[in-house]
JSON list of C-alpha atoms in Angstrom, two decimals:
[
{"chain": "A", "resi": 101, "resn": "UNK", "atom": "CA", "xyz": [16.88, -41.45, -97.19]},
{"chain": "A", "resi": 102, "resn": "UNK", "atom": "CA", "xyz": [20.47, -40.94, -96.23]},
{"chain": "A", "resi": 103, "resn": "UNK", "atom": "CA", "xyz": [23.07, -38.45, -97.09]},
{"chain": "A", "resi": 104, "resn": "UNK", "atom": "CA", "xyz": [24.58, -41.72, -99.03]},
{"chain": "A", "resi": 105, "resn": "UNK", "atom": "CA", "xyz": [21.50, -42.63, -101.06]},
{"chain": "A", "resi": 106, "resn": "UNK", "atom": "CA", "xyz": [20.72, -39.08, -101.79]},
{"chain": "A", "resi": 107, "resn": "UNK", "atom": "CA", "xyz": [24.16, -38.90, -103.10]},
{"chain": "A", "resi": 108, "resn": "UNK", "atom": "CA", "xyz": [24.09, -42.30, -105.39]},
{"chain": "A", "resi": 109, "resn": "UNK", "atom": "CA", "xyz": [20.61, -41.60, -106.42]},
{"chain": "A", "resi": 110, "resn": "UNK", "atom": "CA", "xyz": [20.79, -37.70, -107.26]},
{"chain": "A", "resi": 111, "resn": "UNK", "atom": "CA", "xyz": [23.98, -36.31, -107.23]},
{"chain": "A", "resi": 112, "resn": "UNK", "atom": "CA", "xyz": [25.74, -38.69, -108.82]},
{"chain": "A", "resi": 113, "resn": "UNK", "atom": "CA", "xyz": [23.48, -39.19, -112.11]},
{"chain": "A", "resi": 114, "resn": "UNK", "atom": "CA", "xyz": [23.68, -35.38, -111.94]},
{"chain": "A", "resi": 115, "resn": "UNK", "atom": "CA", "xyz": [27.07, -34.87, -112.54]},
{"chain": "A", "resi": 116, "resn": "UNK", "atom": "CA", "xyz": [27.55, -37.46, -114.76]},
{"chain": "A", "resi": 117, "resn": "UNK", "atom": "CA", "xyz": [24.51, -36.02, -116.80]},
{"chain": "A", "resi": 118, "resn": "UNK", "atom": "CA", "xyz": [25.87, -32.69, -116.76]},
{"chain": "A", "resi": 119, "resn": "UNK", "atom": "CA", "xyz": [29.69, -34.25, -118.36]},
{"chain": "A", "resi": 120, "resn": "UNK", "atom": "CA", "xyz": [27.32, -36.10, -120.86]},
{"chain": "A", "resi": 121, "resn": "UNK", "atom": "CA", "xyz": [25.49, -32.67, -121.94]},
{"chain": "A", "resi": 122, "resn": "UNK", "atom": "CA", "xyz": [28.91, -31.12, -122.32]},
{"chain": "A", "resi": 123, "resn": "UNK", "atom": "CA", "xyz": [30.23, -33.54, -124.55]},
{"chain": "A", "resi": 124, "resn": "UNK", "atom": "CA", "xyz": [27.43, -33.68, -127.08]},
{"chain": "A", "resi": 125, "resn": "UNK", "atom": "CA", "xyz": [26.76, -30.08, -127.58]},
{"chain": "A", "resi": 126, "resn": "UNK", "atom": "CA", "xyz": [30.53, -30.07, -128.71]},
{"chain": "A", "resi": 127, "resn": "UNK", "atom": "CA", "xyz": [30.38, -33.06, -130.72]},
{"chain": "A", "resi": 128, "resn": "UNK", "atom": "CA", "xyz": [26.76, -31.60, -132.44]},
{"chain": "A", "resi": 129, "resn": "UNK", "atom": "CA", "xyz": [28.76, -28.50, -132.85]},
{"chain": "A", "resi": 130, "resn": "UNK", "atom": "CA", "xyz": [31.15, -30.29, -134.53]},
{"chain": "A", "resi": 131, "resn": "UNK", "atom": "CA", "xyz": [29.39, -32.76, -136.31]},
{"chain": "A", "resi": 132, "resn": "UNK", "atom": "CA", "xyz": [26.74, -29.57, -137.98]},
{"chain": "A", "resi": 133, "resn": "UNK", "atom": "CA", "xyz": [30.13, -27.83, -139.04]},
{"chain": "A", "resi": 134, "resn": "UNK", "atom": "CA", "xyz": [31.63, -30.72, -140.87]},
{"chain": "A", "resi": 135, "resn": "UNK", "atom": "CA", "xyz": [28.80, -32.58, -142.00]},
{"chain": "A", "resi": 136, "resn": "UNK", "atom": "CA", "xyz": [25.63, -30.45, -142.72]},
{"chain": "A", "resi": 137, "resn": "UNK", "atom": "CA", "xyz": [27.21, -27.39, -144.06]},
{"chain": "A", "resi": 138, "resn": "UNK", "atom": "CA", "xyz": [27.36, -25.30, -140.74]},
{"chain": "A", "resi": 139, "resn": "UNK", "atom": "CA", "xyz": [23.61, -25.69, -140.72]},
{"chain": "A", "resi": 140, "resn": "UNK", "atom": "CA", "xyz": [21.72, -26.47, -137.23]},
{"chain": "A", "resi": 141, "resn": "UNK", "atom": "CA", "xyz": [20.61, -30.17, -137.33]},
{"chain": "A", "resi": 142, "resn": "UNK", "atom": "CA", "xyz": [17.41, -30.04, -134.98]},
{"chain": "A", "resi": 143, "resn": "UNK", "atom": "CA", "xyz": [17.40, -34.08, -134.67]},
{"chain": "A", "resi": 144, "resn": "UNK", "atom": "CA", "xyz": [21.04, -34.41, -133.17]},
{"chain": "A", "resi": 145, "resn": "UNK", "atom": "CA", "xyz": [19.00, -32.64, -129.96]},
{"chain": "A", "resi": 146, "resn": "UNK", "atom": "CA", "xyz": [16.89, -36.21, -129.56]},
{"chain": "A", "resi": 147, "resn": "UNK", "atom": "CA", "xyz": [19.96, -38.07, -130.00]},
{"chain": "A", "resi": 148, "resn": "UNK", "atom": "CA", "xyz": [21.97, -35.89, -127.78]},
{"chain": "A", "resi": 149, "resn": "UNK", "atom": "CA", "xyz": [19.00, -35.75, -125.24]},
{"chain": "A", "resi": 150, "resn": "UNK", "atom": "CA", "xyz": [18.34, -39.79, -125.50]},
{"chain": "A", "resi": 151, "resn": "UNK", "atom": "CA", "xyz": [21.94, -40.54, -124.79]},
{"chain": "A", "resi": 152, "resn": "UNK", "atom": "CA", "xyz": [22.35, -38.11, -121.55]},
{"chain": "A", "resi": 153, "resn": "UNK", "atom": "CA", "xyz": [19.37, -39.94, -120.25]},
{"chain": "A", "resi": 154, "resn": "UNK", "atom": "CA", "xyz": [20.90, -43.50, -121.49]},
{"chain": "A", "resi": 155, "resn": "UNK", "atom": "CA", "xyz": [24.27, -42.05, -119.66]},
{"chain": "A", "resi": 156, "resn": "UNK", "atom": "CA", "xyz": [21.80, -40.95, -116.49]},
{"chain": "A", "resi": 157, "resn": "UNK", "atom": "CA", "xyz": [20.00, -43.99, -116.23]},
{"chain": "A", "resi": 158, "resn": "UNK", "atom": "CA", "xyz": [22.91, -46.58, -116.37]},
{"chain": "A", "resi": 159, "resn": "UNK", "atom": "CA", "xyz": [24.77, -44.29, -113.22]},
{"chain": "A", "resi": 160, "resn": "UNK", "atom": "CA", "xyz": [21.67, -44.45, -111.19]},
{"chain": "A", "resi": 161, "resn": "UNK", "atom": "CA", "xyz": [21.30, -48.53, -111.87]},
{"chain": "A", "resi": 162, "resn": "UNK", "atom": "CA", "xyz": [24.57, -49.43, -111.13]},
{"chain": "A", "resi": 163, "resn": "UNK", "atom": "CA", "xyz": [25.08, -47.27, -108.25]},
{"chain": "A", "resi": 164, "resn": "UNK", "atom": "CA", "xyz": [21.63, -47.45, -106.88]},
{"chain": "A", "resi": 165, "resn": "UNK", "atom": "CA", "xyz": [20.69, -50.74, -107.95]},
{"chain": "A", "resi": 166, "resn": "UNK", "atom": "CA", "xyz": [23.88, -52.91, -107.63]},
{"chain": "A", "resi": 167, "resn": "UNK", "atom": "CA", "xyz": [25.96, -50.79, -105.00]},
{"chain": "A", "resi": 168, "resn": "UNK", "atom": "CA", "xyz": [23.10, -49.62, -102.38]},
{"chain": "A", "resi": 169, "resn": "UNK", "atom": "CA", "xyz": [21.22, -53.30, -102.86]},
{"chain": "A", "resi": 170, "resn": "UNK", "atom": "CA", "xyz": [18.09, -51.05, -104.24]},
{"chain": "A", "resi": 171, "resn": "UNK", "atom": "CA", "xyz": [17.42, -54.36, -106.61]},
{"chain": "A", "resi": 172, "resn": "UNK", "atom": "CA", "xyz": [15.90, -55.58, -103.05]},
{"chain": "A", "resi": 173, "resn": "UNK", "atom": "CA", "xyz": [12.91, -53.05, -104.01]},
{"chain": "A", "resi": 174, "resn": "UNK", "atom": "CA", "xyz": [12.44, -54.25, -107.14]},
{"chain": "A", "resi": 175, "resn": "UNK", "atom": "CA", "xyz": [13.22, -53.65, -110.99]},
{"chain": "A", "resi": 176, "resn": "UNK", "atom": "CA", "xyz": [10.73, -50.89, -111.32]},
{"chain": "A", "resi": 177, "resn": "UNK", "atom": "CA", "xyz": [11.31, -49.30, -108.52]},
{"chain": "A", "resi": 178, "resn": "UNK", "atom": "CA", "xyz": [15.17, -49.21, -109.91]},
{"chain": "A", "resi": 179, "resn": "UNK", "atom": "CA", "xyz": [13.88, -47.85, -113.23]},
{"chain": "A", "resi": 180, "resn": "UNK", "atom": "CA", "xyz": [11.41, -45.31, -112.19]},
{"chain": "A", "resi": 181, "resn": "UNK", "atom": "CA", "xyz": [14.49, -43.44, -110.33]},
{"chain": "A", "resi": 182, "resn": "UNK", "atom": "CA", "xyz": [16.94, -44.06, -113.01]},
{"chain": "A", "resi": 183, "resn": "UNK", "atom": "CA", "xyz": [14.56, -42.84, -116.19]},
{"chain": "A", "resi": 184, "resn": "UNK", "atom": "CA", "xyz": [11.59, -41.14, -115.41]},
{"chain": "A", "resi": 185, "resn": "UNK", "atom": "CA", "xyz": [11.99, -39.27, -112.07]},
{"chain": "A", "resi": 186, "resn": "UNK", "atom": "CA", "xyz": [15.17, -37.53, -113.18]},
{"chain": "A", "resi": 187, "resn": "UNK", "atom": "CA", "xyz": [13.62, -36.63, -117.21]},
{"chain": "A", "resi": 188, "resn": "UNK", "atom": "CA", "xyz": [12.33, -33.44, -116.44]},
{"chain": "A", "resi": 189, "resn": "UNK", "atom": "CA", "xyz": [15.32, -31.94, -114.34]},
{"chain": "A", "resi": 190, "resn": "UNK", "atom": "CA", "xyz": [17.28, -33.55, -117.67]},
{"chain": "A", "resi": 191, "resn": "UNK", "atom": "CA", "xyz": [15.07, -32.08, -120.42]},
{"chain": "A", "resi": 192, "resn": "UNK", "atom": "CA", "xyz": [15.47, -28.35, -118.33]},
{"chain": "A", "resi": 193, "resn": "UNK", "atom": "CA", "xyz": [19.34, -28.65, -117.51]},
{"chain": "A", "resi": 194, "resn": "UNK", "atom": "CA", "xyz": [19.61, -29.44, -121.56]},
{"chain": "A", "resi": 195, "resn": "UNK", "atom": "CA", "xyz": [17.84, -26.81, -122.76]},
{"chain": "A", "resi": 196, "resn": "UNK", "atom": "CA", "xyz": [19.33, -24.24, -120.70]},
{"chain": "A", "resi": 197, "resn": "UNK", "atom": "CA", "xyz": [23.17, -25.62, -121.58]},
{"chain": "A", "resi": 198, "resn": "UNK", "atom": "CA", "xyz": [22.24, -25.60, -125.17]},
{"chain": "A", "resi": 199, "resn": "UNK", "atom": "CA", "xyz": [21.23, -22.38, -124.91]},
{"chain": "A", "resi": 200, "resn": "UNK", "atom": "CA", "xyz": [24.59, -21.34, -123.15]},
{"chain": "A", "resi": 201, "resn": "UNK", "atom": "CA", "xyz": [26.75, -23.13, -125.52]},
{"chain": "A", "resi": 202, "resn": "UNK", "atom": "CA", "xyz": [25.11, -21.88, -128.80]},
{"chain": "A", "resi": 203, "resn": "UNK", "atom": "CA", "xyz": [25.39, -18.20, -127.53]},
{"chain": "A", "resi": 204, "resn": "UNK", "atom": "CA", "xyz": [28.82, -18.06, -125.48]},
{"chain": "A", "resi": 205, "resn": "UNK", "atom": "CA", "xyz": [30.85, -20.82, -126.51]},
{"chain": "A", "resi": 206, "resn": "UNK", "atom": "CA", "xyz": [30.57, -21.28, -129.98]},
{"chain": "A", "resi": 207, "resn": "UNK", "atom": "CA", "xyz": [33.76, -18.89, -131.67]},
{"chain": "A", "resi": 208, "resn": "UNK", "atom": "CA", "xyz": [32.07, -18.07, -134.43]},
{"chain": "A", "resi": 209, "resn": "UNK", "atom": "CA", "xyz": [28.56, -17.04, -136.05]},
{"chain": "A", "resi": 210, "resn": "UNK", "atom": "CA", "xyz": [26.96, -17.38, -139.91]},
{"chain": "A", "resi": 211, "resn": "UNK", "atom": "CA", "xyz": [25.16, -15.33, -141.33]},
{"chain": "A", "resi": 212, "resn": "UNK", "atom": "CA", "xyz": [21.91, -16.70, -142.75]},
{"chain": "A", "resi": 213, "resn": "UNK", "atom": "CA", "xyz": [22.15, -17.16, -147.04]},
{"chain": "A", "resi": 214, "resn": "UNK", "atom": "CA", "xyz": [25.86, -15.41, -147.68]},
{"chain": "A", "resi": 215, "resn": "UNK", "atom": "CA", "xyz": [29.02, -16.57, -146.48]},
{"chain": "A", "resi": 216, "resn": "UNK", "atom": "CA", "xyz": [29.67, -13.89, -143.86]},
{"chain": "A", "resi": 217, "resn": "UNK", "atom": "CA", "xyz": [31.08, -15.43, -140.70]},
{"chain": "A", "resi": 218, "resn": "UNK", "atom": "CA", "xyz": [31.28, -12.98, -137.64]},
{"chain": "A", "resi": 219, "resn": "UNK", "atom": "CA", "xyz": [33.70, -13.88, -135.14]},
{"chain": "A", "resi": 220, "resn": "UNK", "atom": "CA", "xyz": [33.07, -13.55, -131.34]},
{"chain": "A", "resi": 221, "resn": "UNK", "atom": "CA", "xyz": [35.26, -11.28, -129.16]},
{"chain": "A", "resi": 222, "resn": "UNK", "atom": "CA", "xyz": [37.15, -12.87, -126.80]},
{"chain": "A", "resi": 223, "resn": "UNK", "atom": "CA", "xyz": [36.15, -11.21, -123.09]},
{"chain": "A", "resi": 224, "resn": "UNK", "atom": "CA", "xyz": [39.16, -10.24, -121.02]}
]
């Protein structure tokens, strides 16, 4: 494998996977405060976890698949690297930015059964 493939194959799906995580933590942040009463939503975490891989997937086809000529290999070959090699680094990167954003990024916290919000300091 070249520096090229490596780059198409990995690298690229990577950094398009990590944009993708970004943007729906925020948007589940913002869909639990509007729509289910500031409430976590446990099943926006499938949907948020099925698109990133969606997102993944269609990077690694077009770029490895149509760009680098990897359809010469075959279909499943093309699959296997865009869906089920890269699910586990995925399913770990998630779960670790979740766990970022729901502690550091979020501005505020609720307290559990009253209407207390705390608000987080801002570090300088």
């Amino acid at each position: 494998m070249s520096g090229v493939d490596i780059f198409f194959i990995i690298v690229l799906p990577l950094i398009v996977s990590c944009i993708t995580i970004g943007v729906t933590l925020s948007m589940k942040w913002m869909l639990e405060r509007e729509v289910n009463n500031k409430n976590p939503y446990s099943v926006f975490h499938f949907c948020n976890i099925m698109f990133t891989i969606m997102m993944c997937g269609t990077s690694s086809i077009v770029f490895h698949g149509m760009v680098l000529d990897g359809l010469q290999k075959g279909w499943l070959v093309v699959t296997l690297y865009a869906y089920v090699y890269p699910l586990p680094i995925l399913l770990i990167l998630y779960s670790i930015c979740t766990y970022v954003f729901e502690n550091y990024f979020q501005p505020y916290r609720i307290k559990k059964g009253s209407n207390v919000v705390y608000l987080r300091r801002k570090r300088t």
